């Protein structure tokens, strides 16, 4: 059928001047979406309690549940390699999954179970055990879980029913933080990846660690310092972060693994996935949480480098930190956190584009495989598993908060249905060993309750966030944004890049999610009109904007659109 050239213009005009023709159906549609969200919220609640109750029945107080055999594993430390009769006599279990579930219980409104868990941990949890633990994992899971739960327990809106809380979780967190400190006693200040909770760094301990492992400690250890008044934790994490940043290449890229004694890189190839992912996340979130300008400067430089050297259309490949040349063309499930981070800096267009690619792969296999080879459009031959990871649900939640596009609700529904169809068993939720056969593996990771269920629940019911301003750690533990933790106030946060504009009146910090403004636009609302450069800005290769191909053009600073090279040889928004 032939349509006139101005058909779209007339249709848009018709829709604008005829709202009464559509308002009844739109109202009905809104009602249907609200009903769907309530229904999906309850499905997620059922998922959470199916996983939680099976853990409490078959695995508590040990780390994690083995849902197929209805048994347990102590996965956080080397104790997981020992049989029950060989465990140290003083080991009573770290109750990892219980700790990870604390904030989820509060978000779902179960203060009674939250209080019961806090009391048990207060009376039974100890870290004075001969166990070699991974510093990064213990930091984000245990330390982060305890700190977040302490803050929630002292929040007047979540106060424990019987008023029995006397900072027990904070005391445990401080004890654990002190046991972390010997790991930082290196010539470089970069911490060992492994440490014994009772004896510190063991003889002949490996000196290899990852960028994430030594660069993603600042949120939890910084919060611990703010809560206790002891600066040692934040200072140690900040020193390690600054040392790591000083090791970047001239392209502002970092590698994946390094030596904590020599400060030399071991693996020069990196991307936004495993081994590096939370480094970028924590630079941005540390600035939001603590207001230190150094964090923003590091993040902004790193983000521009990622956009310039890793991004290829909607995908992100890996590259050599020294040359910027592509090394591995692969999608990994951990990369799915990236669109959520882009929402926080206002790069919604790029976030949506990447997110849709992850959704495509999810729908292709039913879940998200650990590694997918982009250059061959096929699964990695050995990494075909899906361990109930939360990253896609996390990004879906952030994008829905920023856009309110109901398509993301449909994505969340698809994720929930897949998890129930493929991974739910009588004893909980099992990981997928092979996404081509949906063969299951006997492991329910603690992050399924800490993150996967939490982000899905918040996608359908965000009432926990109403009139509150939180950031979530890389393990999904909420930390409040407090003026007392910021170095410089009053300032108002610009949603697209978290820089600031001076104000005569004290203003309440606002996030990109709460204001739903993107990309950078002129500020009004009582402030002087000011043009702000978005974090997504990638300059053109040449200062005179001349070009021979699209690759020499950057990303526009005001609307986050990719610039292209015209036939006349100039970069601009031609498309």
Coordinates of C-alpha atoms in Angstrom, one line a residue:
X1 CA 0.0 0.0 0.0
X2 CA 1.3 3.4 -0.9
X3 CA 1.5 6.0 1.9
X4 CA 2.1 9.7 1.3
X5 CA 5.4 11.1 2.3
X6 CA 4.0 13.1 5.2
X7 CA 1.9 10.2 6.5
X8 CA 4.0 9.9 9.7
X9 CA 3.7 13.6 10.4
X10 CA -0.1 13.5 10.1
X11 CA -0.4 10.4 12.2
X12 CA 1.7 12.0 15.0
X13 CA -0.4 15.2 14.8
X14 CA -3.5 13.1 15.0
X15 CA -2.3 11.3 18.1
X16 CA -1.4 14.6 19.7
X17 CA -4.7 16.4 19.1
X18 CA -6.9 13.4 19.8
X19 CA -5.9 12.1 23.2
X20 CA -9.6 11.5 24.2
X21 CA -9.9 8.9 21.6
X22 CA -7.1 6.8 23.3
X23 CA -7.3 7.7 27.0
X24 CA -9.8 5.0 27.9
X25 CA -7.8 2.3 26.3
X26 CA -4.6 3.7 27.7
X27 CA -6.1 3.7 31.2
X28 CA -7.2 0.1 30.7
X29 CA -3.7 -0.7 29.4
X30 CA -2.1 0.9 32.5
X31 CA -4.4 -1.2 34.7
X32 CA -3.4 -4.4 32.9
X33 CA 0.3 -3.6 33.3
X34 CA -0.2 -2.9 37.0
X35 CA -2.0 -6.2 37.4
X36 CA 0.8 -8.0 35.5
X37 CA 3.4 -6.4 37.7
X38 CA 1.6 -7.6 40.9
X39 CA 1.3 -11.1 39.5
X40 CA 5.0 -11.2 38.5
X41 CA 6.0 -9.8 41.9
X42 CA 4.3 -12.7 43.6
X43 CA 5.9 -15.2 41.3
X44 CA 9.3 -13.8 42.2
X45 CA 8.4 -13.9 45.9
X46 CA 7.6 -17.6 45.5
X47 CA 10.9 -18.2 43.8
X48 CA 12.8 -16.5 46.5
X49 CA 11.2 -18.4 49.4
X50 CA 11.4 -21.7 47.5
X51 CA 15.2 -21.2 47.3
X52 CA 15.5 -19.7 50.8
X53 CA 13.5 -22.3 52.7
X54 CA 15.3 -25.2 51.0
X55 CA 18.6 -23.6 51.9
X56 CA 17.5 -23.2 55.5
X57 CA 16.2 -26.8 55.6
X58 CA 19.0 -28.6 53.8
X59 CA 22.2 -26.5 53.9
X60 CA 22.1 -23.9 56.8
X61 CA 24.4 -22.9 58.5
X62 CA 26.8 -23.8 55.7
X63 CA 27.5 -21.5 52.7
X64 CA 25.3 -22.7 49.8
X65 CA 22.7 -25.2 48.9
X66 CA 23.1 -28.2 46.6
X67 CA 19.5 -28.4 45.4
X68 CA 19.6 -31.7 43.5
X69 CA 21.0 -33.8 46.4
X70 CA 19.5 -31.5 49.1
X71 CA 22.9 -31.0 50.8
X72 CA 25.4 -28.2 51.2
X73 CA 28.7 -26.8 50.1
X74 CA 31.1 -24.4 51.8
X75 CA 32.0 -22.7 48.6
X76 CA 33.5 -19.4 49.9
X77 CA 36.7 -20.9 51.2
X78 CA 38.8 -24.0 50.9
X79 CA 36.6 -25.6 53.4
X80 CA 34.4 -26.5 50.5
X81 CA 37.0 -29.1 49.5
X82 CA 36.7 -30.9 52.9
X83 CA 34.1 -33.5 54.0
X84 CA 31.9 -32.7 57.0
X85 CA 33.9 -35.0 59.3
X86 CA 37.2 -33.2 58.3
X87 CA 36.0 -29.6 59.0
X88 CA 37.8 -27.7 61.8
X89 CA 36.3 -28.3 65.2
X90 CA 35.6 -24.6 65.7
X91 CA 33.8 -24.3 62.3
X92 CA 30.1 -23.7 62.7
X93 CA 29.4 -22.5 59.2
X94 CA 29.5 -19.0 57.7
X95 CA 25.8 -19.0 56.8
X96 CA 26.8 -17.3 53.5
X97 CA 23.4 -17.6 51.8
X98 CA 21.6 -16.3 55.0
X99 CA 23.9 -13.2 55.1
X100 CA 23.3 -12.7 51.4
X101 CA 19.5 -12.9 51.9
X102 CA 19.2 -10.3 54.6
X103 CA 18.5 -7.3 52.5
X104 CA 16.2 -9.3 50.2
X105 CA 14.1 -10.2 53.2
X106 CA 13.7 -6.5 54.1
X107 CA 12.9 -5.5 50.5
X108 CA 10.2 -8.2 50.4
X109 CA 8.8 -6.9 53.7
X110 CA 9.7 -9.9 55.9
X111 CA 11.1 -8.1 59.0
X112 CA 10.3 -11.0 61.3
X113 CA 12.6 -13.4 59.4
X114 CA 15.2 -10.7 59.0
X115 CA 15.2 -10.2 62.8
X116 CA 15.4 -14.0 63.4
X117 CA 18.4 -14.2 61.0
X118 CA 20.2 -11.2 62.7
X119 CA 19.8 -12.8 66.1
X120 CA 21.2 -16.1 64.9
X121 CA 24.2 -14.4 63.3
X122 CA 24.8 -12.3 66.4
X123 CA 25.0 -15.3 68.6
X124 CA 26.7 -17.9 66.3
X125 CA 28.8 -16.3 63.5
X126 CA 32.6 -16.2 64.0
X127 CA 35.5 -15.4 61.7
X128 CA 38.2 -16.8 64.0
X129 CA 38.6 -19.9 61.9
X130 CA 41.4 -21.5 60.0
X131 CA 40.0 -21.0 56.6
X132 CA 41.6 -19.6 53.4
X133 CA 39.1 -17.3 51.7
X134 CA 39.0 -15.2 48.6
X135 CA 39.3 -11.6 49.6
X136 CA 37.1 -10.2 46.8
X137 CA 34.3 -12.7 47.2
X138 CA 34.3 -12.4 51.0
X139 CA 34.3 -8.6 50.7
X140 CA 31.3 -8.3 48.4
X141 CA 29.3 -11.1 49.8
X142 CA 29.9 -11.3 53.6
X143 CA 31.3 -7.8 54.5
X144 CA 28.9 -6.1 52.1
X145 CA 26.0 -8.2 53.3
X146 CA 26.7 -7.4 57.0
X147 CA 27.1 -3.7 56.5
X148 CA 24.0 -3.4 54.4
X149 CA 21.9 -5.4 56.9
X150 CA 23.3 -3.3 59.8
X151 CA 22.2 -0.1 58.0
X152 CA 18.7 -1.6 57.4
X153 CA 18.5 -2.8 60.9
X154 CA 19.1 0.7 62.3
X155 CA 16.7 2.4 59.7
X156 CA 13.7 3.6 61.6
X157 CA 11.4 2.3 58.8
X158 CA 12.9 -1.2 59.1
X159 CA 13.7 -1.3 62.8
X160 CA 13.7 -4.8 64.4
X161 CA 10.4 -5.7 65.9
X162 CA 11.6 -6.3 69.5
X163 CA 14.3 -3.6 69.5
X164 CA 17.0 -6.3 70.2
X165 CA 19.6 -4.9 67.8
X166 CA 22.7 -3.4 69.3
X167 CA 25.1 -3.1 66.4
X168 CA 26.0 -6.8 66.4
X169 CA 26.3 -7.0 62.6
X170 CA 28.5 -3.9 62.5
X171 CA 30.8 -5.5 65.1
X172 CA 31.0 -8.7 63.0
X173 CA 31.8 -6.6 60.0
X174 CA 34.5 -4.7 61.8
X175 CA 36.1 -8.0 63.0
X176 CA 36.1 -9.3 59.4
X177 CA 37.5 -6.0 58.1
X178 CA 40.4 -6.2 60.5
X179 CA 41.2 -9.7 59.2
X180 CA 41.3 -8.3 55.7
X181 CA 44.0 -5.7 56.4
X182 CA 47.1 -8.1 56.3
X183 CA 46.3 -8.8 52.7
X184 CA 47.2 -5.2 51.8
X185 CA 50.7 -5.4 53.4
X186 CA 52.5 -5.6 50.0
X187 CA 55.2 -3.4 48.4
X188 CA 52.5 -2.1 46.0
X189 CA 49.6 -1.8 48.4
X190 CA 47.7 -4.2 46.1
X191 CA 46.1 -6.9 48.2
X192 CA 46.6 -10.6 48.0
X193 CA 43.7 -12.4 46.4
X194 CA 43.6 -15.0 49.2
X195 CA 44.0 -14.7 53.0
X196 CA 43.5 -17.0 56.0
X197 CA 41.0 -15.5 58.4
X198 CA 42.9 -16.8 61.4
X199 CA 46.5 -16.5 60.3
X200 CA 46.7 -13.9 57.7
X201 CA 48.7 -14.3 54.5
X202 CA 50.0 -17.8 54.3
X203 CA 53.6 -18.8 53.3
X204 CA 54.0 -19.2 49.5
X205 CA 50.6 -17.6 48.8
X206 CA 49.9 -16.8 45.2
X207 CA 50.7 -13.2 44.2
X208 CA 48.4 -13.2 41.2
X209 CA 45.1 -11.3 41.4
X210 CA 42.6 -9.7 39.1
X211 CA 41.7 -6.1 38.4
X212 CA 38.3 -6.7 39.9
X213 CA 39.9 -8.4 42.9
X214 CA 42.0 -5.5 44.0
X215 CA 40.0 -2.6 42.5
X216 CA 36.5 -3.4 43.8
X217 CA 36.8 -3.1 47.5
X218 CA 36.1 0.6 48.1
X219 CA 32.4 0.5 48.6
X220 CA 32.3 -2.0 51.4
X221 CA 35.5 -1.0 53.1
X222 CA 34.8 2.7 52.6
X223 CA 31.3 2.2 54.2
X224 CA 32.9 0.3 57.1
X225 CA 35.3 3.2 57.8
X226 CA 32.4 5.7 57.7
X227 CA 30.3 3.6 60.1
X228 CA 33.1 2.8 62.6
X229 CA 35.2 6.0 62.3
X230 CA 38.3 3.8 61.6
X231 CA 39.9 5.1 58.4
X232 CA 42.2 2.1 57.9
X233 CA 39.7 0.1 55.8
X234 CA 38.9 2.9 53.3
X235 CA 42.6 4.0 53.2
X236 CA 43.7 0.5 52.3
X237 CA 41.1 0.1 49.6
X238 CA 41.8 3.5 48.2
X239 CA 45.5 3.0 48.1
X240 CA 45.1 -0.2 46.1
X241 CA 42.6 1.5 43.7
X242 CA 45.0 4.4 43.0
X243 CA 47.9 2.1 42.5
X244 CA 45.9 0.1 40.0
X245 CA 44.8 3.2 38.2
X246 CA 48.5 4.3 37.9
X247 CA 49.2 1.0 36.1
X248 CA 46.8 1.9 33.2
X249 CA 48.2 2.1 29.7
X250 CA 48.5 5.4 27.7
X251 CA 45.1 4.5 26.3
X252 CA 43.6 4.5 29.8
X253 CA 43.0 0.7 29.5
X254 CA 43.9 -1.9 32.2
X255 CA 44.6 -5.6 31.9
X256 CA 42.9 -8.5 33.6
X257 CA 45.5 -10.1 36.0
X258 CA 48.6 -8.7 37.7
X259 CA 51.2 -9.5 40.4
X260 CA 50.6 -7.7 43.7
X261 CA 54.3 -7.8 44.7
X262 CA 55.9 -6.5 41.5
X263 CA 53.0 -4.5 40.2
X264 CA 53.4 -6.0 36.7
X265 CA 50.6 -7.0 34.4
X266 CA 50.2 -10.7 33.7
X267 CA 47.3 -10.7 31.3
X268 CA 47.2 -7.6 29.0
X269 CA 43.9 -8.4 27.3
X270 CA 40.7 -7.2 29.0
X271 CA 37.2 -6.0 28.4
X272 CA 34.1 -5.3 30.5
X273 CA 33.6 -8.9 31.7
X274 CA 35.2 -11.3 34.1
X275 CA 38.2 -10.1 36.0
X276 CA 37.5 -6.4 35.3
X277 CA 33.8 -5.7 35.4
X278 CA 33.2 -4.4 38.9
X279 CA 36.3 -2.2 38.7
X280 CA 34.4 0.1 36.4
X281 CA 31.2 -0.3 38.4
X282 CA 32.9 0.7 41.7
X283 CA 34.6 3.8 40.3
X284 CA 31.2 5.2 39.3
X285 CA 29.4 4.1 42.4
X286 CA 32.1 5.2 44.8
X287 CA 31.7 8.7 43.4
X288 CA 28.0 8.6 44.0
X289 CA 28.4 7.2 47.5
X290 CA 31.3 9.3 48.8
X291 CA 31.4 12.3 46.5
X292 CA 35.2 12.2 46.0
X293 CA 36.0 13.9 42.6
X294 CA 38.9 11.5 42.0
X295 CA 36.5 8.6 41.5
X296 CA 34.7 10.5 38.8
X297 CA 37.8 11.5 37.0
X298 CA 39.1 7.9 36.9
X299 CA 35.7 6.6 35.8
X300 CA 35.1 9.1 33.1
X301 CA 38.5 8.4 31.6
X302 CA 38.0 4.7 31.8
X303 CA 34.5 4.9 30.3
X304 CA 35.7 6.9 27.3
X305 CA 38.4 4.3 26.7
X306 CA 35.9 1.5 26.9
X307 CA 33.7 3.2 24.4
X308 CA 36.6 3.9 22.0
X309 CA 38.5 0.6 22.1
X310 CA 36.0 -2.1 23.2
X311 CA 32.7 -1.1 21.7
X312 CA 31.7 -2.5 18.3
X313 CA 28.2 -1.5 17.5
X314 CA 26.0 -2.9 20.2
X315 CA 28.7 -5.4 21.4
X316 CA 31.8 -5.0 23.5
X317 CA 34.8 -7.2 22.5
X318 CA 38.1 -7.5 24.4
X319 CA 41.3 -5.7 23.5
X320 CA 45.0 -5.4 24.3
X321 CA 45.5 -2.6 26.9
X322 CA 48.7 -1.6 25.2
X323 CA 47.5 -1.2 21.6
X324 CA 43.7 -1.1 21.8
X325 CA 43.6 -3.9 19.2
X326 CA 40.8 -6.4 19.5
X327 CA 41.8 -9.8 21.0
X328 CA 38.7 -11.8 21.7
X329 CA 35.3 -11.3 20.1
X330 CA 33.0 -12.8 22.7
X331 CA 30.0 -12.1 24.9
X332 CA 30.2 -13.2 28.5
X333 CA 27.3 -13.3 30.9
X334 CA 29.0 -11.0 33.4
X335 CA 29.1 -8.3 30.7
X336 CA 25.3 -8.0 31.1
X337 CA 25.8 -5.6 34.1
X338 CA 27.1 -2.9 31.7
X339 CA 23.8 -1.5 30.5
X340 CA 22.8 -1.0 34.1
X341 CA 25.9 1.0 34.8
X342 CA 25.3 3.0 31.7
X343 CA 21.9 4.0 33.0
X344 CA 23.6 5.5 36.1
X345 CA 25.6 7.8 33.9
X346 CA 22.8 8.6 31.5
X347 CA 23.9 6.8 28.4
X348 CA 20.5 5.2 27.9
X349 CA 20.7 4.8 24.2
X350 CA 23.9 2.7 24.4
X351 CA 22.5 0.8 27.4
X352 CA 19.3 -0.1 25.6
X353 CA 21.2 -1.2 22.5
X354 CA 23.5 -3.6 24.4
X355 CA 20.8 -4.8 26.6
X356 CA 18.7 -6.0 23.6
X357 CA 21.6 -8.0 22.3
X358 CA 21.9 -9.9 25.7
X359 CA 18.1 -10.4 25.5
X360 CA 18.5 -11.9 22.0
X361 CA 21.0 -14.4 23.3
X362 CA 18.9 -15.3 26.3
X363 CA 15.9 -15.9 24.1
X364 CA 18.0 -18.0 21.7
X365 CA 19.1 -20.4 24.4
X366 CA 16.4 -20.0 27.1
X367 CA 19.0 -18.7 29.5
X368 CA 22.3 -16.7 29.1
X369 CA 25.3 -18.9 28.5
X370 CA 28.6 -18.0 30.2
X371 CA 30.4 -17.3 27.0
X372 CA 29.2 -16.8 23.4
X373 CA 31.6 -16.3 20.5
X374 CA 30.6 -13.3 18.6
X375 CA 32.8 -13.8 15.6
X376 CA 31.5 -17.3 15.0
X377 CA 27.9 -16.8 16.4
X378 CA 28.2 -19.9 18.5
X379 CA 28.6 -21.1 22.0
X380 CA 32.0 -21.4 23.6
X381 CA 32.8 -25.2 23.4
X382 CA 33.4 -25.6 27.2
X383 CA 31.7 -22.6 28.9
X384 CA 28.1 -23.4 28.1
X385 CA 26.8 -23.2 31.6
X386 CA 24.4 -20.7 33.3
X387 CA 24.9 -20.5 37.1
X388 CA 21.7 -18.4 37.8
X389 CA 23.6 -15.1 37.2
X390 CA 21.7 -11.9 38.0
X391 CA 23.3 -9.4 35.6
X392 CA 20.6 -9.4 32.9
X393 CA 17.9 -9.0 35.5
X394 CA 19.9 -6.1 37.1
X395 CA 20.2 -4.2 33.8
X396 CA 16.6 -4.8 33.0
X397 CA 15.6 -3.3 36.3
X398 CA 17.7 -0.2 35.8
X399 CA 16.5 0.4 32.3
X400 CA 12.8 0.1 33.4
X401 CA 13.4 2.6 36.2
X402 CA 15.0 5.0 33.7
X403 CA 12.4 4.6 30.9
X404 CA 9.3 3.0 32.3
X405 CA 9.0 1.2 29.0
X406 CA 6.8 -1.8 29.6
X407 CA 8.9 -3.9 27.2
X408 CA 11.4 -4.4 30.1
X409 CA 8.5 -5.8 32.1
X410 CA 8.1 -8.4 29.4
X411 CA 11.8 -9.1 29.5
X412 CA 11.6 -9.7 33.2
X413 CA 8.6 -12.0 32.7
X414 CA 10.6 -14.0 30.2
X415 CA 13.5 -14.3 32.7
X416 CA 11.2 -15.5 35.5
X417 CA 9.5 -18.0 33.2
X418 CA 12.8 -19.4 32.0
X419 CA 14.1 -19.8 35.6
X420 CA 11.0 -21.6 36.7
X421 CA 10.9 -23.8 33.6
X422 CA 14.5 -24.8 33.4
X423 CA 16.2 -24.4 36.8
X424 CA 13.5 -25.0 39.5
X425 CA 13.7 -28.4 41.2
X426 CA 12.2 -29.8 44.4
X427 CA 15.2 -28.8 46.4
X428 CA 15.6 -25.2 45.2
X429 CA 17.0 -23.7 42.0
X430 CA 19.8 -25.5 40.2
X431 CA 22.5 -24.0 37.9
X432 CA 22.5 -25.1 34.3
X433 CA 25.5 -27.1 33.3
X434 CA 24.9 -27.0 29.5
X435 CA 22.4 -24.6 27.9
X436 CA 22.0 -26.8 24.8
X437 CA 20.6 -29.7 26.8
X438 CA 19.5 -27.9 30.0
X439 CA 21.3 -30.5 32.0
X440 CA 21.5 -29.2 35.6
X441 CA 24.3 -28.8 38.1
X442 CA 23.9 -29.3 41.8
X443 CA 24.6 -25.8 43.0
X444 CA 22.4 -22.9 44.1
X445 CA 24.7 -19.9 44.4
X446 CA 24.0 -17.4 47.1
X447 CA 23.8 -14.6 44.6
X448 CA 20.6 -16.1 43.3
X449 CA 18.9 -14.8 46.5
X450 CA 21.1 -11.7 46.9
X451 CA 20.7 -10.4 43.4
X452 CA 18.7 -12.4 40.9
X453 CA 15.5 -12.6 42.9
X454 CA 16.0 -9.1 44.3
X455 CA 16.4 -7.3 41.0
X456 CA 13.5 -9.2 39.5
X457 CA 11.3 -8.3 42.6
X458 CA 12.3 -4.6 42.3
X459 CA 11.5 -4.6 38.6
X460 CA 7.9 -5.5 39.4
X461 CA 7.7 -3.7 42.8
X462 CA 10.0 -0.8 43.6
X463 CA 8.2 0.4 46.7
X464 CA 11.3 -0.2 48.7
X465 CA 13.0 2.6 46.8
X466 CA 10.2 5.2 47.1
X467 CA 11.6 8.4 48.8
X468 CA 15.0 6.7 49.3
X469 CA 18.3 7.0 47.4
X470 CA 20.4 3.8 47.3
X471 CA 23.2 2.4 45.3
X472 CA 23.6 -1.4 45.1
X473 CA 27.0 -3.0 45.5
X474 CA 28.1 -5.5 42.8
X475 CA 26.5 -8.2 45.0
X476 CA 23.2 -6.4 45.1
X477 CA 23.5 -5.1 48.7
X478 CA 21.8 -1.6 49.1
X479 CA 23.9 1.2 50.6
X480 CA 22.2 4.6 51.3
X481 CA 23.5 7.8 49.8
X482 CA 24.1 10.0 52.8
X483 CA 25.1 13.6 52.9
X484 CA 27.3 12.8 55.9
X485 CA 29.4 10.5 53.8
X486 CA 30.0 13.1 51.1
X487 CA 33.1 15.3 51.1
X488 CA 31.5 18.3 49.5
X489 CA 27.9 19.6 50.0
X490 CA 25.6 21.1 49.0
X491 CA 25.7 20.1 45.4
X492 CA 23.1 18.8 43.0
X493 CA 23.9 15.8 40.9
X494 CA 23.5 16.0 37.2
X495 CA 21.8 12.7 36.1
X496 CA 23.9 12.2 33.0
X497 CA 27.4 12.4 34.4
X498 CA 27.3 12.8 38.2
X499 CA 29.3 16.0 38.0
X500 CA 27.8 18.9 39.9
X501 CA 26.4 22.3 39.6
X502 CA 26.7 24.8 42.5
X503 CA 23.4 25.8 44.1
X504 CA 22.6 28.6 46.6
X505 CA 20.0 26.3 48.2
X506 CA 20.9 22.9 49.6
X507 CA 19.4 20.3 47.4
X508 CA 18.7 16.7 47.7
X509 CA 21.0 14.4 45.7
X510 CA 19.1 12.8 42.8
X511 CA 20.0 9.9 40.6
X512 CA 19.5 9.3 36.9
X513 CA 17.0 6.7 37.9
X514 CA 14.9 9.1 40.0
X515 CA 14.9 12.0 37.6
X516 CA 14.6 10.0 34.4
X517 CA 16.5 12.6 32.4
X518 CA 18.9 11.6 29.7
X519 CA 21.1 12.5 28.0
X520 CA 22.7 15.8 29.1
X521 CA 20.4 18.7 28.6
X522 CA 20.3 22.3 29.6
X523 CA 19.4 22.7 33.3
X524 CA 16.5 24.9 34.2
X525 CA 14.2 24.4 37.2
X526 CA 15.6 27.4 39.0
X527 CA 19.2 27.1 38.0
X528 CA 21.2 29.0 35.5
X529 CA 21.0 27.4 32.1
X530 CA 24.1 25.3 31.7
X531 CA 25.1 22.8 29.0
X532 CA 26.5 19.7 30.5
X533 CA 28.8 17.2 28.7
X534 CA 27.5 13.6 29.1
X535 CA 29.7 10.8 30.2
X536 CA 29.0 9.0 26.9
X537 CA 31.0 11.6 25.0
X538 CA 33.8 10.2 22.8
X539 CA 35.7 13.0 20.9
X540 CA 36.4 12.7 17.2
X541 CA 39.9 11.4 16.4
X542 CA 40.9 14.8 14.9
X543 CA 40.4 18.2 16.3
X544 CA 39.2 19.6 13.0
X545 CA 36.6 16.8 12.7
X546 CA 38.0 15.6 9.4
X547 CA 37.6 11.9 8.7
X548 CA 38.0 9.1 6.2
X549 CA 35.7 6.5 7.8
X550 CA 33.0 6.3 10.6
X551 CA 35.6 4.7 12.9
X552 CA 37.3 8.1 13.2
X553 CA 34.2 9.7 14.6
X554 CA 33.1 9.7 18.2
X555 CA 29.9 9.9 20.2
X556 CA 28.1 13.3 20.5
X557 CA 28.4 15.0 23.8
X558 CA 24.9 16.1 24.2
X559 CA 22.7 13.3 23.0
X560 CA 24.9 10.2 23.1
X561 CA 24.4 9.5 19.4
X562 CA 27.2 7.9 17.4
X563 CA 28.6 10.4 14.8
X564 CA 29.4 9.3 11.3
X565 CA 31.7 10.4 8.5
X566 CA 30.0 12.3 5.7
X567 CA 30.8 12.0 2.0
X568 CA 32.6 15.4 2.3
X569 CA 34.9 13.9 5.0
X570 CA 33.6 15.5 8.2
X571 CA 32.2 13.9 11.4
X572 CA 28.7 14.8 12.4
X573 CA 25.2 13.7 13.2
X574 CA 24.4 13.0 9.6
X575 CA 22.3 9.9 10.1

